[in-house]
Coordinates of C-alpha atoms in Angstrom, one line a residue:
M15 CA 0.0 0.0 0.0
S16 CA 1.2 3.6 -0.8
K17 CA 2.3 5.8 2.0
P18 CA -0.7 7.5 3.5
F19 CA -1.4 11.2 2.8
R20 CA -2.1 12.6 6.4
I21 CA -4.3 15.6 6.7
L22 CA -5.0 17.8 9.9
S23 CA -8.2 19.9 9.7
L24 CA -9.0 22.7 12.1
D25 CA -12.4 24.3 12.7
G26 CA -13.2 27.9 13.4
G27 CA -14.5 29.2 16.7
G28 CA -13.3 32.4 18.0
I29 CA -11.7 32.3 21.4
R30 CA -12.8 28.5 21.5
G31 CA -9.8 28.0 19.1
L32 CA -8.0 27.8 22.4
L33 CA -9.6 24.5 23.0
T34 CA -8.2 23.3 19.7
A35 CA -4.8 24.6 20.5
Q36 CA -4.8 22.7 23.7
I37 CA -5.7 19.5 21.9
L38 CA -3.0 20.2 19.4
L39 CA -0.4 20.6 22.3
E40 CA -1.0 17.2 23.6
L41 CA -1.2 15.6 20.2
D42 CA 2.0 17.2 19.3
C43 CA 3.7 15.7 22.4
Y44 CA 2.5 12.3 21.5
I45 CA 3.6 12.5 17.8
Q46 CA 7.1 13.8 18.9
A47 CA 7.5 11.1 21.4
N48 CA 6.2 8.3 19.1
F49 CA 7.1 9.4 15.7
N50 CA 10.0 12.0 16.3
Q51 CA 8.2 14.5 14.2
Q52 CA 6.5 17.8 14.6
L53 CA 2.9 18.4 13.5
S54 CA 4.1 20.2 10.3
Q55 CA 6.3 17.1 9.5
Y56 CA 3.7 14.4 10.3
F57 CA 0.8 15.9 8.3
E58 CA 1.2 16.5 4.6
L59 CA -1.6 19.0 4.5
I60 CA -3.0 21.2 7.2
A61 CA -6.4 22.9 6.6
G62 CA -8.1 25.7 8.6
A63 CA -11.0 28.0 8.7
S64 CA -11.3 31.3 10.8
A65 CA -9.5 30.4 14.2
G66 CA -8.4 27.3 12.6
A67 CA -6.7 29.1 9.8
I68 CA -4.7 31.1 12.5
L69 CA -3.6 27.8 14.2
A70 CA -2.9 26.0 10.9
S71 CA -0.7 28.9 9.7
E72 CA 1.3 29.0 12.9
I73 CA 1.9 25.2 12.7
A74 CA 3.0 25.6 9.0
V75 CA 5.5 28.2 9.8
G76 CA 7.1 26.0 12.6
K77 CA 5.9 27.6 15.8
T78 CA 5.7 25.2 18.8
T79 CA 2.4 24.4 20.1
S80 CA 3.2 25.8 23.6
D81 CA 4.0 29.1 22.1
I82 CA 0.8 29.0 19.9
I83 CA -1.3 28.6 23.1
K84 CA 0.5 31.5 24.8
D85 CA 0.2 33.7 21.8
Y86 CA -3.5 32.8 21.4
I87 CA -4.3 33.8 24.9
C88 CA -2.4 37.0 24.7
T89 CA -3.3 38.1 21.2
T90 CA -7.1 37.3 21.6
K91 CA -7.3 39.6 24.5
K92 CA -6.1 42.4 22.2
I93 CA -8.3 41.3 19.2
F94 CA -11.5 40.9 21.1
F95 CA -11.2 44.2 22.9
P96 CA -13.5 47.3 23.2
P97 CA -12.5 50.3 21.0
S98 CA -9.7 52.4 22.3
N99 CA -10.8 55.5 20.2
P100 CA -12.6 57.9 22.7
L101 CA -14.9 59.1 19.8
K102 CA -16.0 55.4 19.3
K103 CA -16.4 55.0 23.1
I104 CA -18.7 58.0 23.1
D105 CA -20.6 56.8 20.0
N106 CA -21.1 53.4 21.6
W107 CA -22.3 54.9 24.9
L108 CA -24.9 57.2 22.9
V109 CA -26.3 54.4 20.9
K110 CA -26.6 52.3 24.1
T111 CA -28.1 55.1 26.2
L112 CA -30.5 56.5 23.6
F113 CA -31.7 53.3 22.0
G114 CA -30.9 50.7 24.5
L115 CA -29.0 48.8 21.9
S116 CA -25.4 47.6 21.5
S117 CA -23.5 49.5 18.8
S118 CA -22.4 46.1 17.4
L119 CA -25.9 45.8 16.0
F120 CA -25.0 48.6 13.5
R121 CA -21.1 48.1 12.9
P122 CA -18.5 45.5 13.4
K123 CA -17.9 44.7 17.2
H124 CA -14.0 44.6 16.8
S125 CA -11.3 46.4 15.0
G126 CA -10.2 45.1 11.7
S127 CA -6.9 47.1 11.7
R128 CA -6.0 45.6 15.2
L129 CA -6.5 42.1 13.8
T130 CA -4.5 42.9 10.7
N131 CA -1.6 44.3 12.8
I132 CA -1.5 41.2 15.1
L133 CA -1.6 38.8 12.3
K134 CA 1.3 40.6 10.6
S135 CA 3.1 40.3 14.0
R136 CA 2.5 36.6 14.4
L137 CA 3.0 35.5 10.8
G138 CA 5.5 38.0 9.2
V139 CA 4.8 41.0 7.1
N140 CA 6.5 39.5 4.0
R141 CA 5.9 35.9 4.3
K142 CA 3.8 34.5 1.4
I143 CA 1.6 31.3 1.6
A144 CA 3.7 30.0 -1.3
D145 CA 6.8 30.2 0.9
L146 CA 5.7 27.4 3.2
D147 CA 7.0 23.9 2.9
T148 CA 4.0 22.2 4.6
K149 CA 0.9 22.3 2.3
L150 CA -1.6 24.7 3.6
L151 CA -5.3 25.3 2.9
I152 CA -7.2 28.3 4.1
L153 CA -10.9 28.9 3.4
A154 CA -12.7 32.3 3.0
Y155 CA -15.8 33.7 1.1
E156 CA -16.3 36.6 -1.4
T157 CA -19.5 38.5 -0.7
Q158 CA -20.0 40.3 -4.0
S159 CA -19.9 37.1 -6.2
H160 CA -20.9 34.5 -3.5
R161 CA -18.0 32.5 -4.4
P162 CA -15.8 30.4 -1.9
I163 CA -12.2 31.1 -1.8
I164 CA -9.3 28.7 -1.3
F165 CA -5.9 29.9 -0.4
N166 CA -3.3 27.2 -1.0
N167 CA 0.5 26.8 -1.6
W168 CA 0.7 24.1 -4.3
V169 CA 0.3 24.6 -8.1
N170 CA -2.3 22.3 -9.5
T171 CA -5.3 24.5 -8.8
D172 CA -6.5 23.9 -12.3
Q173 CA -7.4 20.3 -11.1
F174 CA -9.8 21.8 -8.5
E175 CA -13.5 21.5 -9.0
P176 CA -15.7 23.4 -9.0
S177 CA -14.2 25.7 -11.4
N178 CA -16.1 28.8 -10.3
W179 CA -14.4 28.9 -6.9
I180 CA -11.6 31.4 -6.4
Y181 CA -8.1 29.9 -5.9
L182 CA -5.2 32.2 -4.6
Q183 CA -1.5 31.3 -3.9
D184 CA 0.5 34.6 -4.6
I185 CA -0.8 36.3 -1.3
F186 CA 0.8 37.2 1.9
L187 CA 0.1 34.5 4.6
W188 CA -1.1 37.0 7.1
E189 CA -3.6 38.4 4.5
A190 CA -5.1 35.0 3.7
V191 CA -5.7 34.4 7.5
R192 CA -7.1 37.9 7.8
C193 CA -9.6 37.1 5.1
S194 CA -10.5 33.7 6.7
S195 CA -11.0 35.3 10.2
S196 CA -13.3 38.2 9.2
F197 CA -16.5 36.9 10.8
P198 CA -19.4 39.2 9.9
G199 CA -20.6 41.4 12.8
F200 CA -17.3 40.9 14.6
F201 CA -14.8 42.1 12.1
P202 CA -15.2 44.1 8.8
A203 CA -14.8 42.4 5.6
Y204 CA -11.2 42.4 4.2
P205 CA -10.7 44.3 0.9
L206 CA -8.4 41.9 -1.2
Q207 CA -6.9 43.2 -4.4
K208 CA -7.0 40.4 -7.2
D209 CA -6.3 41.0 -10.9
G210 CA -7.1 44.7 -10.6
K211 CA -10.4 44.0 -8.9
L212 CA -11.3 44.7 -5.2
L213 CA -12.8 41.6 -3.6
S214 CA -14.9 41.8 -0.4
V215 CA -13.9 38.7 1.7
I216 CA -15.3 37.3 4.9
D217 CA -14.8 34.4 7.3
G218 CA -14.3 31.0 5.8
S219 CA -16.4 29.4 8.5
I220 CA -19.5 31.0 6.7
G221 CA -19.2 28.2 4.2
A222 CA -17.2 25.6 6.2
L223 CA -16.7 25.9 9.8
N224 CA -15.3 22.4 9.5
P225 CA -12.8 22.4 6.5
A226 CA -12.4 18.6 6.6
A227 CA -14.5 17.8 3.5
V228 CA -12.8 20.5 1.4
A229 CA -9.4 19.3 2.5
V230 CA -10.2 15.7 1.3
A231 CA -11.4 17.0 -1.9
A232 CA -8.2 18.9 -2.3
A233 CA -6.1 15.9 -1.6
I234 CA -8.1 13.9 -4.3
A235 CA -7.5 16.8 -6.7
M236 CA -3.8 16.3 -6.0
G237 CA -4.0 12.7 -7.3
H238 CA -4.2 10.9 -3.8
K239 CA -6.7 8.1 -3.7
P240 CA -9.3 7.9 -0.9
E241 CA -7.9 4.7 0.4
N242 CA -4.5 6.5 1.1
I243 CA -6.1 9.5 2.8
N244 CA -5.8 9.6 6.7
L245 CA -7.7 12.6 8.3
L246 CA -7.6 14.1 11.8
S247 CA -10.3 16.7 12.2
I248 CA -10.3 18.9 15.4
G249 CA -13.3 21.0 16.3
S250 CA -13.5 24.0 18.7
G251 CA -16.2 22.4 21.0
D252 CA -19.8 21.7 20.4
P253 CA -22.0 24.1 22.4
N254 CA -24.7 21.3 22.7
L255 CA -27.6 23.8 23.0
A256 CA -30.6 21.7 22.7
I257 CA -33.8 23.2 21.3
S258 CA -37.0 21.3 22.6
L259 CA -39.8 20.4 20.3
T260 CA -42.1 22.8 22.0
E261 CA -39.5 25.7 21.4
A262 CA -39.1 24.8 17.8
E263 CA -42.8 24.6 17.3
T264 CA -43.5 28.0 18.8
W265 CA -40.6 30.2 18.4
G266 CA -40.7 33.3 16.0
M267 CA -37.8 35.2 14.4
T268 CA -36.7 36.9 17.6
Q269 CA -36.1 33.6 19.5
W270 CA -34.5 31.8 16.5
A271 CA -32.2 34.8 15.9
S272 CA -29.9 34.0 18.8
R273 CA -29.6 30.4 17.8
M274 CA -29.1 30.8 14.0
F275 CA -25.3 30.8 14.1
N276 CA -25.1 27.7 16.0
L277 CA -27.7 25.9 13.9
F278 CA -26.2 26.9 10.6
T279 CA -22.5 26.4 11.3
F280 CA -22.7 23.3 13.4
G281 CA -25.4 21.8 11.2
V282 CA -23.3 22.2 8.1
S283 CA -20.2 21.1 10.1
S284 CA -22.0 17.8 11.0
F285 CA -22.6 17.2 7.2
D286 CA -18.9 18.0 6.4
D287 CA -17.9 15.5 9.2
Y288 CA -20.0 12.7 7.7
I289 CA -18.7 13.3 4.1
A290 CA -15.1 13.5 5.1
G291 CA -15.5 10.3 7.3
E292 CA -17.0 8.4 4.4
I293 CA -14.2 9.3 2.0
A294 CA -11.0 9.1 4.0
N295 CA -9.6 5.7 4.8
V296 CA -8.6 6.4 8.3
Y297 CA -10.8 9.1 10.0
L298 CA -10.8 10.6 13.5
R299 CA -13.1 13.6 14.5
L300 CA -12.2 15.2 17.9
Q301 CA -15.1 17.4 19.1
P302 CA -15.7 17.9 22.9
K303 CA -19.3 18.7 23.9
L304 CA -19.1 21.9 25.9
T305 CA -21.0 22.8 29.1
I306 CA -22.2 26.3 28.3
G307 CA -23.4 28.7 30.9
S308 CA -22.4 31.0 33.7
G309 CA -21.3 28.4 36.3
I310 CA -17.8 28.3 37.6
N311 CA -16.7 25.5 35.3
D312 CA -18.9 26.5 32.3
V313 CA -17.7 27.9 28.9
S314 CA -19.2 31.1 27.9
Q315 CA -21.6 31.2 25.0
D316 CA -19.8 34.3 23.7
Y317 CA -17.1 33.6 21.0
D318 CA -15.2 36.6 22.1
D319 CA -15.1 36.1 25.9
T320 CA -11.4 36.2 26.8
S321 CA -11.9 36.4 30.5
D322 CA -9.4 34.3 32.5
K323 CA -12.2 32.0 33.6
N324 CA -13.3 31.4 30.3
T325 CA -9.8 30.7 28.7
Q326 CA -9.0 28.4 31.7
N327 CA -12.3 26.4 31.3
L328 CA -11.6 25.9 27.7
I329 CA -8.2 24.6 28.4
T330 CA -9.6 22.3 31.1
E331 CA -12.4 21.0 28.7
A332 CA -9.7 19.9 26.2
Q333 CA -7.7 18.2 28.9
V334 CA -10.6 16.3 30.4
Y335 CA -11.9 15.3 27.0
L336 CA -8.5 13.9 25.9
R337 CA -8.2 11.7 29.2
K338 CA -11.5 9.9 28.5
D339 CA -10.9 6.2 27.9
E340 CA -12.9 6.3 24.7
I341 CA -10.9 9.1 23.3
Q342 CA -7.7 7.4 24.2
K343 CA -8.7 4.2 22.4
K344 CA -9.7 6.2 19.3
L345 CA -6.4 8.1 19.4
T346 CA -4.4 4.9 19.6
N347 CA -6.4 3.4 16.9
F348 CA -5.8 6.3 14.6
F349 CA -2.2 6.7 15.2
C350 CA -1.4 2.9 15.4
S351 CA -3.3 2.0 12.4
K352 CA -1.5 -0.1 9.9
Q353 CA -2.4 2.5 7.3
N354 CA -1.0 5.4 9.3

């Protein structure tokens, strides 16, 4: 049998990407101890959307997982931060005082320029996605043409289907990640120049919170057979917010509005999970079920809650999840498979 083509796929999820990073840290230790390789060496392709794109890129440039976690905690506190501009603070106060509404209902909640500057600092100003040795796939979405965007660093994009998608390689790495991280309502769309045109690009998780299925399709387009594809897909936690039959029968637009993001993203993610699992030869999906609430050990329902309590609870959730007997068995089966 041919050497397996190993894929690592990382979901989006805002601050919950910290949970993904903690899982990566522990898997990295296992891989180094058992295979004497780093994540970027063990996996031939790393795919990410939104927060997953940040983590995937940092792995691809050779950062250690311990440094990735430290950076993630530090920089998310700067990214998900109230405006420092006094005029914006006054503007936000007026909107809330006069209308009883959050200003984020009328404009992006967080600063796009701050996100841009932090990504440049973390990934390098002049490093291009094509400069990386590890194959990297990042997802985004163009709002004017309603076309998905794939940023990658290999040459056979002409083999991709469907042909009406946008494929980009000659672009700065930070810029690809900035595009993939521009979640509507949280950050402004990124204005990307391409062939003399100005694209309006938003978060890749709009189309694929879980990029596993796209990553498998990319591997097949590269010429790899499904029976040689091994896929490890890591989520950022399932909020597990049940909606009862009574609620689903009686809710109107107001009640559904607060749940639409979870419904659409995690609903589509579940289908991506199924598709990827059916195609890949060896497949493992790691997705802890979160306890959402305001309790001392609960994870916040907000994707931008960078409080010390929430960040610690996310790390703890990942640690507890990986120590479950059933997860340990799945990890052993994945890494010790004869096809791996």
